[in-house]
Amino acid sequence: MSHPQATMPEWQMTPRARKAFTVLIASAVVVLLAGSAWMTYDFQFRQDSGLQACGSLAGRSSVELDESEYRTLHGMFARSARPSLREHGVRAIEAGVVAAQGRSLFAVLHPSDEEAAALRSACVAEGALAD
């Protein structure tokens, strides 16, 4: 007497396929959680380049810079995700350049009182500086 071979209905998964599907779903959940954790870190905890640049200009009436320092500081404000820091920072740097004397200096930043006040208030409003 031979037993008929049991067949599985089409809608039912084999144990191997069920295990593969479970691993696939678990992997997708891990990737989504890792991505959301990175985005939270990136947007909430990593400091904005404009905020860092505010700290480097705080409390100084003029700043002497070589060419690489000037480009770095300008780039920090230009890459800022905060529009007010980007606008006021770039404007203060570009408007405040005074021709430098000597070979080692590229520029001396001395923004006008109006530009410096606008940048300082933008930095305070964004929480980079204490009032």
PDB file of N, CA and C in Angstrom, residues 20 45 57 72 76 92 106:
ATOM      1  N   ALA A  20      13.298  32.242   5.126  1.00  0.00           N
ATOM      2  CA  ALA A  20      13.925  33.265   4.296  1.00  0.00           C
ATOM      3  C   ALA A  20      13.116  34.562   4.320  1.00  0.00           C
ATOM      4  N   PHE A  45      21.839  66.077  16.563  1.00  0.00           N
ATOM      5  CA  PHE A  45      22.981  66.097  17.470  1.00  0.00           C
ATOM      6  C   PHE A  45      24.279  66.575  16.842  1.00  0.00           C
ATOM      7  N   LEU A  57      34.026  83.271  15.452  1.00  0.00           N
ATOM      8  CA  LEU A  57      34.022  84.723  15.262  1.00  0.00           C
ATOM      9  C   LEU A  57      33.554  85.490  16.496  1.00  0.00           C
ATOM     10  N   THR A  72      37.866  78.128   4.504  1.00  0.00           N
ATOM     11  CA  THR A  72      37.209  77.233   5.461  1.00  0.00           C
ATOM     12  C   THR A  72      36.065  77.953   6.174  1.00  0.00           C
ATOM     13  N   MET A  76      32.119  77.200   5.866  1.00  0.00           N
ATOM     14  CA  MET A  76      31.316  76.786   7.023  1.00  0.00           C
ATOM     15  C   MET A  76      29.984  77.524   7.044  1.00  0.00           C
ATOM     16  N   ALA A  92      28.707  88.860   6.113  1.00  0.00           N
ATOM     17  CA  ALA A  92      29.676  89.494   7.010  1.00  0.00           C
ATOM     18  C   ALA A  92      31.113  89.185   6.585  1.00  0.00           C
ATOM     19  N   PHE A 106      46.118  86.495   4.077  1.00  0.00           N
ATOM     20  CA  PHE A 106      45.290  86.612   2.884  1.00  0.00           C
ATOM     21  C   PHE A 106      44.276  87.739   3.087  1.00  0.00           C
TER      22      PHE A 106
END
